[in-house]
mmCIF file of C-alpha atoms in Angstrom:
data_model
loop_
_atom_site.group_PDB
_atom_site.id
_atom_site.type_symbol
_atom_site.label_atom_id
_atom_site.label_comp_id
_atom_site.label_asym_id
_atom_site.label_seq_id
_atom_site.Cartn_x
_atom_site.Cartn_y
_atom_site.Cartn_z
ATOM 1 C CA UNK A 1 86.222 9.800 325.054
ATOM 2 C CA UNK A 2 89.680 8.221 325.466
ATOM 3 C CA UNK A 3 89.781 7.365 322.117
ATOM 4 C CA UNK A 4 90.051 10.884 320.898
ATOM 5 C CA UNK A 5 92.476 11.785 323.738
ATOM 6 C CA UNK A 6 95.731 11.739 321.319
ATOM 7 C CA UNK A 7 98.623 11.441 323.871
ATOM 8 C CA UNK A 8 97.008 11.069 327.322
ATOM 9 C CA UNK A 9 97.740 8.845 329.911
ATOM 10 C CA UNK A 10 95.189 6.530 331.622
ATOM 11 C CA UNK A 11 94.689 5.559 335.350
ATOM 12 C CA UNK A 12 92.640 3.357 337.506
ATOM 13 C CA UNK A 13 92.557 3.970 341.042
ATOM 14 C CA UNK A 14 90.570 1.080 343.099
ATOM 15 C CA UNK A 15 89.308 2.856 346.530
ATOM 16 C CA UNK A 16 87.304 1.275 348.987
ATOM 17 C CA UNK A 17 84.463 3.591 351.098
ATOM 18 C CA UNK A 18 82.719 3.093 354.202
ATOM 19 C CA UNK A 19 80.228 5.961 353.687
ATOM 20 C CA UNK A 20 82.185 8.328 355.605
ATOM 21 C CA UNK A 21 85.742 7.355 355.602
ATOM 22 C CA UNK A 22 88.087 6.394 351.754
ATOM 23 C CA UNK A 23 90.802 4.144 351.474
ATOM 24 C CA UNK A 24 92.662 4.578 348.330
ATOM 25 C CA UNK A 25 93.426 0.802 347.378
ATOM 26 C CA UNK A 26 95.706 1.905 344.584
ATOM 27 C CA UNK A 27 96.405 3.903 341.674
ATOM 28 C CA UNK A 28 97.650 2.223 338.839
ATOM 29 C CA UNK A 29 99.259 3.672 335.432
ATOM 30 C CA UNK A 30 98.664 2.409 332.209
ATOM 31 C CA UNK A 31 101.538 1.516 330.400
ATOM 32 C CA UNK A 32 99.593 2.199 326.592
ATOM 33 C CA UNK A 33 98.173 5.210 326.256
ATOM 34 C CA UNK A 34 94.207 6.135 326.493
ATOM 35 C CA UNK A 35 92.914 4.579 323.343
ATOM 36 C CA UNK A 36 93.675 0.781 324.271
ATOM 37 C CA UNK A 37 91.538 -1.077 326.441
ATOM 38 C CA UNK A 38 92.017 -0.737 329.729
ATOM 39 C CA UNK A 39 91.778 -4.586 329.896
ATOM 40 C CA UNK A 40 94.379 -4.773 326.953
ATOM 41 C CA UNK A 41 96.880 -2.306 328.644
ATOM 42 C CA UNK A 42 99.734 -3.078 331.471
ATOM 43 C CA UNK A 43 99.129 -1.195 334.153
ATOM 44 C CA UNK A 44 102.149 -0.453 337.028
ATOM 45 C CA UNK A 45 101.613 -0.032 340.888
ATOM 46 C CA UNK A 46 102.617 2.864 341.966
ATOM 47 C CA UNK A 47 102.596 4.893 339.095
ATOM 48 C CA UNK A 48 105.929 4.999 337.349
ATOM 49 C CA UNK A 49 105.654 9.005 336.046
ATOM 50 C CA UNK A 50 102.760 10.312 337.773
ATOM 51 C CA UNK A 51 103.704 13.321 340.204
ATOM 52 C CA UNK A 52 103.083 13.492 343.642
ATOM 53 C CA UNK A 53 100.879 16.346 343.302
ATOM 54 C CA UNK A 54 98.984 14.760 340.679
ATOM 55 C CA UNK A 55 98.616 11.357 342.346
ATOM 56 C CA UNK A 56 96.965 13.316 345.633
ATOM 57 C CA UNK A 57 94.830 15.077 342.857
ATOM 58 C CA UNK A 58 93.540 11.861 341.598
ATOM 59 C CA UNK A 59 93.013 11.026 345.353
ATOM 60 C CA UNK A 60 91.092 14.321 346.446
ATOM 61 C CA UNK A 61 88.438 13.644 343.523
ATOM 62 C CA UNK A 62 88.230 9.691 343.845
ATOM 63 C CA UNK A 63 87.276 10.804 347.714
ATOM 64 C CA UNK A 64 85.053 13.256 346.298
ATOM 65 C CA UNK A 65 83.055 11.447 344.401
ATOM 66 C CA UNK A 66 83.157 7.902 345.757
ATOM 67 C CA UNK A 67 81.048 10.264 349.177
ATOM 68 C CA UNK A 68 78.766 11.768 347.312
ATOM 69 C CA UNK A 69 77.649 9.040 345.167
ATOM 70 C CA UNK A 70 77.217 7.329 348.659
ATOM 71 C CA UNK A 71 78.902 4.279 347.769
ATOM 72 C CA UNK A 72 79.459 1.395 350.420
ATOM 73 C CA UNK A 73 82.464 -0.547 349.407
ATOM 74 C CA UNK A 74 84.650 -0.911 346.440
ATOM 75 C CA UNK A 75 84.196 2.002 343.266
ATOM 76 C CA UNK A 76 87.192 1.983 340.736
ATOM 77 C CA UNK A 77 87.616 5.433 338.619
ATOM 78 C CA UNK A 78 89.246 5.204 335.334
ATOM 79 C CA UNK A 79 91.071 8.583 334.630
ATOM 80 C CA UNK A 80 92.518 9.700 331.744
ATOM 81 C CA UNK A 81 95.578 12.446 332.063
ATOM 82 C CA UNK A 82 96.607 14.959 329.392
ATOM 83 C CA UNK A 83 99.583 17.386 330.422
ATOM 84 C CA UNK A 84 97.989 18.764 333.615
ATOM 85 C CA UNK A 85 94.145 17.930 332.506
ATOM 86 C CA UNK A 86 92.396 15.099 334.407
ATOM 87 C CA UNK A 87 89.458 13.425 332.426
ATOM 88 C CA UNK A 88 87.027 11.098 333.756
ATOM 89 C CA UNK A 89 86.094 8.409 332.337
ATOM 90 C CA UNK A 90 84.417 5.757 334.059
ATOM 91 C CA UNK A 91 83.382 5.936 338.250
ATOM 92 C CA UNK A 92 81.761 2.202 338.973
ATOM 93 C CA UNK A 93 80.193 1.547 342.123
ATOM 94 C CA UNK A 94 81.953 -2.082 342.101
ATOM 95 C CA UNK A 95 84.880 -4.519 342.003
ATOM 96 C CA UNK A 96 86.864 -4.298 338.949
ATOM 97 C CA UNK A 97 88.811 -6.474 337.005
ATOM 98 C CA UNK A 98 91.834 -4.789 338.741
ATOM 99 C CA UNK A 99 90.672 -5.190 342.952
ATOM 100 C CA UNK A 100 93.026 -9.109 342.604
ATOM 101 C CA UNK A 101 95.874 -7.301 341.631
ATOM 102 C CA UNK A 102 96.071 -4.055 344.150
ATOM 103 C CA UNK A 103 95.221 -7.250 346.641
ATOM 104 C CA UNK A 104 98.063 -8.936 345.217
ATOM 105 C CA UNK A 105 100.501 -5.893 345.312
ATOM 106 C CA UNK A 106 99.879 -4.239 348.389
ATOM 107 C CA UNK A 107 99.404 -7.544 350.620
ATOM 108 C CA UNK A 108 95.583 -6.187 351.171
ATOM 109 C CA UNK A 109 92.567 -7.947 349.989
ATOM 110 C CA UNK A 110 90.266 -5.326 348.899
ATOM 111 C CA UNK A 111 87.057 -7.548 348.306
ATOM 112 C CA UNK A 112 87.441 -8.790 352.169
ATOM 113 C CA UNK A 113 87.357 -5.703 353.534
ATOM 114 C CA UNK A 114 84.598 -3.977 351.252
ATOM 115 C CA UNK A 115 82.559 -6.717 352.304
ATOM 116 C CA UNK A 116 82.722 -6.164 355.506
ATOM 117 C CA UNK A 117 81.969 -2.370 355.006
ATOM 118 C CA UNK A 118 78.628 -2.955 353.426
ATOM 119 C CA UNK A 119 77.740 -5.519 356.700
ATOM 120 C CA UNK A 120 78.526 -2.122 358.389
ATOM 121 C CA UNK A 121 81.979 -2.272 359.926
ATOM 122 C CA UNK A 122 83.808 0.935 359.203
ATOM 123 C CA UNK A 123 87.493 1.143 357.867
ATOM 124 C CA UNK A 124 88.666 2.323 361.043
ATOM 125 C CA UNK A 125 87.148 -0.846 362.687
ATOM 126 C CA UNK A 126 89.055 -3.227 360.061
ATOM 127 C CA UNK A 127 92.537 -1.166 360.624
ATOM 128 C CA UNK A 128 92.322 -0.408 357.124
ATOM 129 C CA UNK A 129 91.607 3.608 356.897
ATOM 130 C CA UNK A 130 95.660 4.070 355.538
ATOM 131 C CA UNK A 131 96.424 3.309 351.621
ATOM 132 C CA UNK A 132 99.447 1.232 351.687
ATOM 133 C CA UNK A 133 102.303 2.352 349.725
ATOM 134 C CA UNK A 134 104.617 -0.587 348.408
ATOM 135 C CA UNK A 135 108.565 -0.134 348.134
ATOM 136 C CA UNK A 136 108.516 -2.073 344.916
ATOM 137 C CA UNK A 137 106.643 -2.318 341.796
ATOM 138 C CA UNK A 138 103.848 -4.375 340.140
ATOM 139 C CA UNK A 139 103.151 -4.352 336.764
ATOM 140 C CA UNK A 140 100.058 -6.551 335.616
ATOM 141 C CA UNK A 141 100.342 -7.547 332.327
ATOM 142 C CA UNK A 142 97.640 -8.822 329.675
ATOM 143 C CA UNK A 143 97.550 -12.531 328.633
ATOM 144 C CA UNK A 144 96.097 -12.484 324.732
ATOM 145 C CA UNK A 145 94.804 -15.841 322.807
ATOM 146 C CA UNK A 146 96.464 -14.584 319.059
ATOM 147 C CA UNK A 147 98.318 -17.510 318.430
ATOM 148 C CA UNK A 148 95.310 -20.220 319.314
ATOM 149 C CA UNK A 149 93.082 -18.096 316.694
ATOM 150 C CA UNK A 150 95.834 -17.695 312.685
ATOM 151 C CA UNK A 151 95.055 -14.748 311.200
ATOM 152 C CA UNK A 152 93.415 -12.626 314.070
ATOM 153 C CA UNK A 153 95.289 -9.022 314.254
ATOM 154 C CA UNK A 154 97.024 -8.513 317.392
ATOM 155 C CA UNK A 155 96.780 -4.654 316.563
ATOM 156 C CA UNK A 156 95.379 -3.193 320.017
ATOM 157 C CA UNK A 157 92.510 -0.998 320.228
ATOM 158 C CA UNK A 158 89.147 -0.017 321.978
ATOM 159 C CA UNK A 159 87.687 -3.458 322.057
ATOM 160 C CA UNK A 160 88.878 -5.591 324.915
ATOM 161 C CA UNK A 161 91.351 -8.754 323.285
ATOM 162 C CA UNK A 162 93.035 -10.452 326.228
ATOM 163 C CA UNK A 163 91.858 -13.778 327.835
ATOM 164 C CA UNK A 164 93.732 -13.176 331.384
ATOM 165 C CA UNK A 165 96.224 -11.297 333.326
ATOM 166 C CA UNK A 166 99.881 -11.783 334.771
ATOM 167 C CA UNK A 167 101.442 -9.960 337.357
ATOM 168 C CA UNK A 168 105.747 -9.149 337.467
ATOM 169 C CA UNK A 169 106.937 -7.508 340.893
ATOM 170 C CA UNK A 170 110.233 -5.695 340.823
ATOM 171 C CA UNK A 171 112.749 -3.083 342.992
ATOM 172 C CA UNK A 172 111.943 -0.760 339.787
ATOM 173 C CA UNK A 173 109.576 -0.304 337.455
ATOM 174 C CA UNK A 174 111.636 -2.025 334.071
ATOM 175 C CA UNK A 175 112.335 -4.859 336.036
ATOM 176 C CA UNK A 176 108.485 -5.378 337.104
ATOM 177 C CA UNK A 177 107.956 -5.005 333.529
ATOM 178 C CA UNK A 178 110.437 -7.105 332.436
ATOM 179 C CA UNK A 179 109.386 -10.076 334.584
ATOM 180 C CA UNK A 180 106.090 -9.692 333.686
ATOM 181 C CA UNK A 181 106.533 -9.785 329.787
ATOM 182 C CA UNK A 182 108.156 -12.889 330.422
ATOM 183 C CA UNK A 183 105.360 -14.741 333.060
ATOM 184 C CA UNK A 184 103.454 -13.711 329.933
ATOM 185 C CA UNK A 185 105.151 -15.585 327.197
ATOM 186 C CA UNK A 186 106.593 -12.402 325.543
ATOM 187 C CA UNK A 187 110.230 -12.582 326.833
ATOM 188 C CA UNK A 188 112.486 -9.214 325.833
ATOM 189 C CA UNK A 189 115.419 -10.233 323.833
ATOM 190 C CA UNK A 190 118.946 -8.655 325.409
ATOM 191 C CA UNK A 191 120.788 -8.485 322.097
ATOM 192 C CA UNK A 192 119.746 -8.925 318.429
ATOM 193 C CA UNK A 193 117.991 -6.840 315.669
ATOM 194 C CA UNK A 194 115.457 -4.185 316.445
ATOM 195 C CA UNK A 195 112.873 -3.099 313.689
ATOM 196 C CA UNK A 196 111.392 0.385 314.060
ATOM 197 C CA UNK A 197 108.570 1.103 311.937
ATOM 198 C CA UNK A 198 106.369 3.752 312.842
ATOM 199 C CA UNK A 199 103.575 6.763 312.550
ATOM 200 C CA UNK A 200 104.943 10.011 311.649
ATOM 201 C CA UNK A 201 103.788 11.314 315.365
ATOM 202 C CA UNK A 202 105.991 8.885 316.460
ATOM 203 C CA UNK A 203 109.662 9.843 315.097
ATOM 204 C CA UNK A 204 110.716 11.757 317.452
ATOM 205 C CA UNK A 205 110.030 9.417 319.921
ATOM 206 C CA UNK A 206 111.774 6.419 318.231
ATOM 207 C CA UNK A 207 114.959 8.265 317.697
ATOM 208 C CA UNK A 208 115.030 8.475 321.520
ATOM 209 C CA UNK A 209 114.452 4.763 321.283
ATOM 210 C CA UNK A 210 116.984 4.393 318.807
ATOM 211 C CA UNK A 211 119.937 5.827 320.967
ATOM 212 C CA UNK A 212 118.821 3.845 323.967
ATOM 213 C CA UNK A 213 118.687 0.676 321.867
ATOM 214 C CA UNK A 214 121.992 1.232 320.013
ATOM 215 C CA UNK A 215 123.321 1.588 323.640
ATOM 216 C CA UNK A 216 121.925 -1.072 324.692
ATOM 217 C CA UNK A 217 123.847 -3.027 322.032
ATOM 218 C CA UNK A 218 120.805 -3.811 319.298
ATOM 219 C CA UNK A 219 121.496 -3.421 315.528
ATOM 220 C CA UNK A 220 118.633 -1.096 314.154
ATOM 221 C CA UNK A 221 116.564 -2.216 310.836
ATOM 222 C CA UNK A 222 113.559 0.117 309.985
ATOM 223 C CA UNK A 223 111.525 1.031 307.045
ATOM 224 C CA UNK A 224 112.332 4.117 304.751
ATOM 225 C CA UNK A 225 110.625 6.592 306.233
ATOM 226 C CA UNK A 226 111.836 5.511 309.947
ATOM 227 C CA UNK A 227 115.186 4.881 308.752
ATOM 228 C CA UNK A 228 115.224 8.387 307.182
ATOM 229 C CA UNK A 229 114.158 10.146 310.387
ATOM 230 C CA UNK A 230 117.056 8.292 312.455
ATOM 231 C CA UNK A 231 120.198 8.794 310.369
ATOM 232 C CA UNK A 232 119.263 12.423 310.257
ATOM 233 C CA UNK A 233 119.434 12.375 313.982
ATOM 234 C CA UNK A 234 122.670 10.499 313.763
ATOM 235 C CA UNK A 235 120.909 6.812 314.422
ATOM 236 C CA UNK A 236 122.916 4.419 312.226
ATOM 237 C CA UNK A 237 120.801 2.026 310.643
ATOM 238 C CA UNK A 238 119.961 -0.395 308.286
ATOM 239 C CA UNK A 239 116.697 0.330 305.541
ATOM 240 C CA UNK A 240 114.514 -2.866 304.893
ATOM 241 C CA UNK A 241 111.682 -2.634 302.093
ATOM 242 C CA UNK A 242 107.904 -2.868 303.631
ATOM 243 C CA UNK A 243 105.678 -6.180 301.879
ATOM 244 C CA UNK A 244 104.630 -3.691 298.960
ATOM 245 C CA UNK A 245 108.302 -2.808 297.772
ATOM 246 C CA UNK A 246 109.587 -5.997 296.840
ATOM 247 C CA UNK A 247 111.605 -8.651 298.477
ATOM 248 C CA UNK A 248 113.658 -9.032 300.089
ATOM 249 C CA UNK A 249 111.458 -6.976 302.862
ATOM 250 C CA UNK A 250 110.421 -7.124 306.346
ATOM 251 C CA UNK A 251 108.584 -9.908 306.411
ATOM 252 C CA UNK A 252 111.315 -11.961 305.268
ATOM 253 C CA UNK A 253 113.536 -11.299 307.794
ATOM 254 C CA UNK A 254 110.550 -11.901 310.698
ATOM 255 C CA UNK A 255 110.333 -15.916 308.570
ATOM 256 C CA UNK A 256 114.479 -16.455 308.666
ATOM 257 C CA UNK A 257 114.235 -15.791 312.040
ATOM 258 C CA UNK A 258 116.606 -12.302 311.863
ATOM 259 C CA UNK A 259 114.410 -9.986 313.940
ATOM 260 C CA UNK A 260 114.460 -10.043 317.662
ATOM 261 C CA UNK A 261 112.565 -7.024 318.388
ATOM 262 C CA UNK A 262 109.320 -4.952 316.906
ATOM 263 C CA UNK A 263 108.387 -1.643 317.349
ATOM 264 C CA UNK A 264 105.477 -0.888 315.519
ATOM 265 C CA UNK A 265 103.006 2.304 315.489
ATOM 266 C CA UNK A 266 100.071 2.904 312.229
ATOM 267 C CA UNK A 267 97.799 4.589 312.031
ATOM 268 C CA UNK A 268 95.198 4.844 309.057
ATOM 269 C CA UNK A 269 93.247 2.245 307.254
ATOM 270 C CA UNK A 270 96.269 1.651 304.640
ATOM 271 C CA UNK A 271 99.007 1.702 307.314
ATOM 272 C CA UNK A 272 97.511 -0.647 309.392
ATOM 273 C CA UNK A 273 96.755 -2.902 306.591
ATOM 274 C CA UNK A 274 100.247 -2.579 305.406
ATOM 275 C CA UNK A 275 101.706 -3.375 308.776
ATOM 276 C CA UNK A 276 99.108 -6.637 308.958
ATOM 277 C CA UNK A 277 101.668 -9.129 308.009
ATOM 278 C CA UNK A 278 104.408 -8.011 309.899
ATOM 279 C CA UNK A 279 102.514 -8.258 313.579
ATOM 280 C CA UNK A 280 101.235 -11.892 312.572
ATOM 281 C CA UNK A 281 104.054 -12.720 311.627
ATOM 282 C CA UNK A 282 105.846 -11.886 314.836
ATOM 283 C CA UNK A 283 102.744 -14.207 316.172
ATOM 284 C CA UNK A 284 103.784 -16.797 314.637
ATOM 285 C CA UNK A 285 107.592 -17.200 315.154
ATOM 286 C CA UNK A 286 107.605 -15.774 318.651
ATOM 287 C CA UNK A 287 109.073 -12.265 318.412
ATOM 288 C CA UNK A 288 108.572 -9.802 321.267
ATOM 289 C CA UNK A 289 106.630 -6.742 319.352
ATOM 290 C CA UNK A 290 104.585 -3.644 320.740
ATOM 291 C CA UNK A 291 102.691 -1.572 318.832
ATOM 292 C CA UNK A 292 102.583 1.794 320.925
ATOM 293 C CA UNK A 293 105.342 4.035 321.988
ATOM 294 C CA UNK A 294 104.369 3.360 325.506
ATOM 295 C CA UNK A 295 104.869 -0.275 325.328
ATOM 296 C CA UNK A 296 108.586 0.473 323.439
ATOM 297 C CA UNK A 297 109.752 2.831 325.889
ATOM 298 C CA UNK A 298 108.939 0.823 328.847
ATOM 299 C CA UNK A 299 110.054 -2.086 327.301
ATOM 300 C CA UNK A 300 113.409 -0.417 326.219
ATOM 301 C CA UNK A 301 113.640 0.734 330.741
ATOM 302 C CA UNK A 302 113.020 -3.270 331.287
ATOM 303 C CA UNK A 303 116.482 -3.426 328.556
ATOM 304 C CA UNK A 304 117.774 -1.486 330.470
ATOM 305 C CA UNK A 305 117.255 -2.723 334.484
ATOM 306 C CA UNK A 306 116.922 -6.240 334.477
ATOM 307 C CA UNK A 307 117.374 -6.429 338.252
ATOM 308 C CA UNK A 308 119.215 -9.192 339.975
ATOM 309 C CA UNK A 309 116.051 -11.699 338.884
ATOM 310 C CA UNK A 310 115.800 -12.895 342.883
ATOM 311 C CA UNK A 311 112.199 -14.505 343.642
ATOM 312 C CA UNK A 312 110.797 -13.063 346.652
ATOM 313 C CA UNK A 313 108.221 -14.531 348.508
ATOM 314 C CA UNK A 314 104.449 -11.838 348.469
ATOM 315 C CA UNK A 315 104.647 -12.229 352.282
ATOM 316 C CA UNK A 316 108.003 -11.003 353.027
ATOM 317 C CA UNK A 317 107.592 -8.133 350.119
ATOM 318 C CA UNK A 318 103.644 -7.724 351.665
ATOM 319 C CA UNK A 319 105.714 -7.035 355.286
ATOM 320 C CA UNK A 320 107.407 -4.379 353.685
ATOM 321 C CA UNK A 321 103.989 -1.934 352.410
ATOM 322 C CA UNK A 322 104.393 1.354 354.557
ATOM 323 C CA UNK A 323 101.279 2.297 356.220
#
């Protein structure tokens, strides 16, 4: 189902239920959009666009269901949100790859005290019937094995890629992000040349990321059809030919080291094959690339607020989780 959901946002919300009473762990937005694995996808806690009323919607029907399936400890729900829609798409009656991190984030540990909910001690009886709502953010981040394995496309998708997790905690949500693309080897440049190549869905959106990165002091190189979309929204920048136009062309640059930055969308058979050299290529000599206009835009806000870079101990920011 979230594969055909063009443009919706996913969510997992962890909640923990004692057969009469819920704790909501956490809900947790998905940086990529539905389509990408939730295992492949960076996920931020608390959600970094999700409305109030929306995030008490999510809350009502995780409730909802986790009492009438009659569960007894953990159940994550994996949502999917289009405009004011709410899809489900998963409800498991178990831990989930994401119960370490909510632990992690809001000083709890979820496991412990789901555990001791199905030896029969209530929420209430743990002190644990109030969801815990951090003053910062956590982003958890995917870990991904590409460069141990030449030739394997980085291009995310459906089918689950990554090998392990890493977690970035920050005042706001770009610099959670931020430190997190860095704990996982994929460091955002501050300066340099950005390339903007993308799907014709996606134009409008990159000329938004054009003007932030311009701002933000980045030089912008994209392909012709890219290029042609910014300068007629006033984006200056420079055209580079694609592998199948001759050199010199993208892939150059990437190999003399000239490209700092990738933004990257496809979509098609041909377009993805087209675009095959330019993401391994990025593999190989360490440039910082996304290939959804999720990942761009928040990695554009991490550009943008790099925070003051302090390293806070979890147990002075765990003291700080409102109840």
């Amino acid at each position: 189902l979230d594969h055909f959901l063009e443009a919706a946002i996913e969510v997992d919300v962890d909640a923990i239920c004692d057969g009469r009473d819920v704790l909501i762990g956490g809900i947790m937005e998905h940086i990529e959009q539905a389509g990408v694995h939730s295992g492949d996808s960076a996920c931020a806690l608390p959600p970094h666009t999700l409305t109030p009323a929306m995030q008490d919607e999510l809350r009502r029907q995780v409730a909802t269901m986790a009492r009438g399936l009659n569960v007894i400890g953990l159940m994550n729900t994996q949502f999917a949100i289009q405009g004011e829609d709410i899809f489900v798409l998963e409800v498991n009656p178990r831990a989930s790859r994401t119960a370490p991190f909510v632990s992690k984030a809001i000083g709890l540990s979820l496991p412990y005290v789901a555990a001791r909910c199905m030896f029969g001690e209530s929420l209430v009886f743990q002190n644990a019937d109030k969801e815990r709502t951090p003053p910062y953010y956590s982003v958890k981040e995917a870990v991904f094995p590409f460069v141990k394995f030449p030739g394997v496309d980085p291009l995310l998708g459906p089918e689950m890629k990554s090998t392990g997790e890493v977690m970035g905690i920050g005042a706001t949500f770009g610099e959670a992000f931020g430190k997190a693309q860095q704990a996982a080897n994929m460091a955002l440049p501050s300066t340099g040349n950005a390339f903007l190549s993308v799907r014709d869905a996606d134009k409008p959106a990159a000329i938004v990321l054009g003007h932030l990165l311009i701002n933000q002091g980045f030089r912008i190189i994209a392909t012709q059809g890219t290029a042609a979309a910014l300068r007629e929204a006033g984006v200056e920048c420079q055209r580079v030919n694609k592998v199948g136009e001759g050199q010199p062309h993208i892939v150059d640059m990437i190999k003399s080291d000239e490209i700092d930055l990738i933004i990257n969308t496809t979509e098609g058979k041909q377009a993805i094959g087209d675009s095959y050299m330019i993401r391994t290529n990025a593999l190989n000599h360490r440039v910082a690339y996304t290939t959804t206009m999720a990942g761009a835009h928040a990695a554009v806000m991490a550009l943008a607020d790099t925070g003051t870079g302090d390293v806070r101990r979890l147990q002075d920011l765990h003291r700080e989780c409102k109840v």
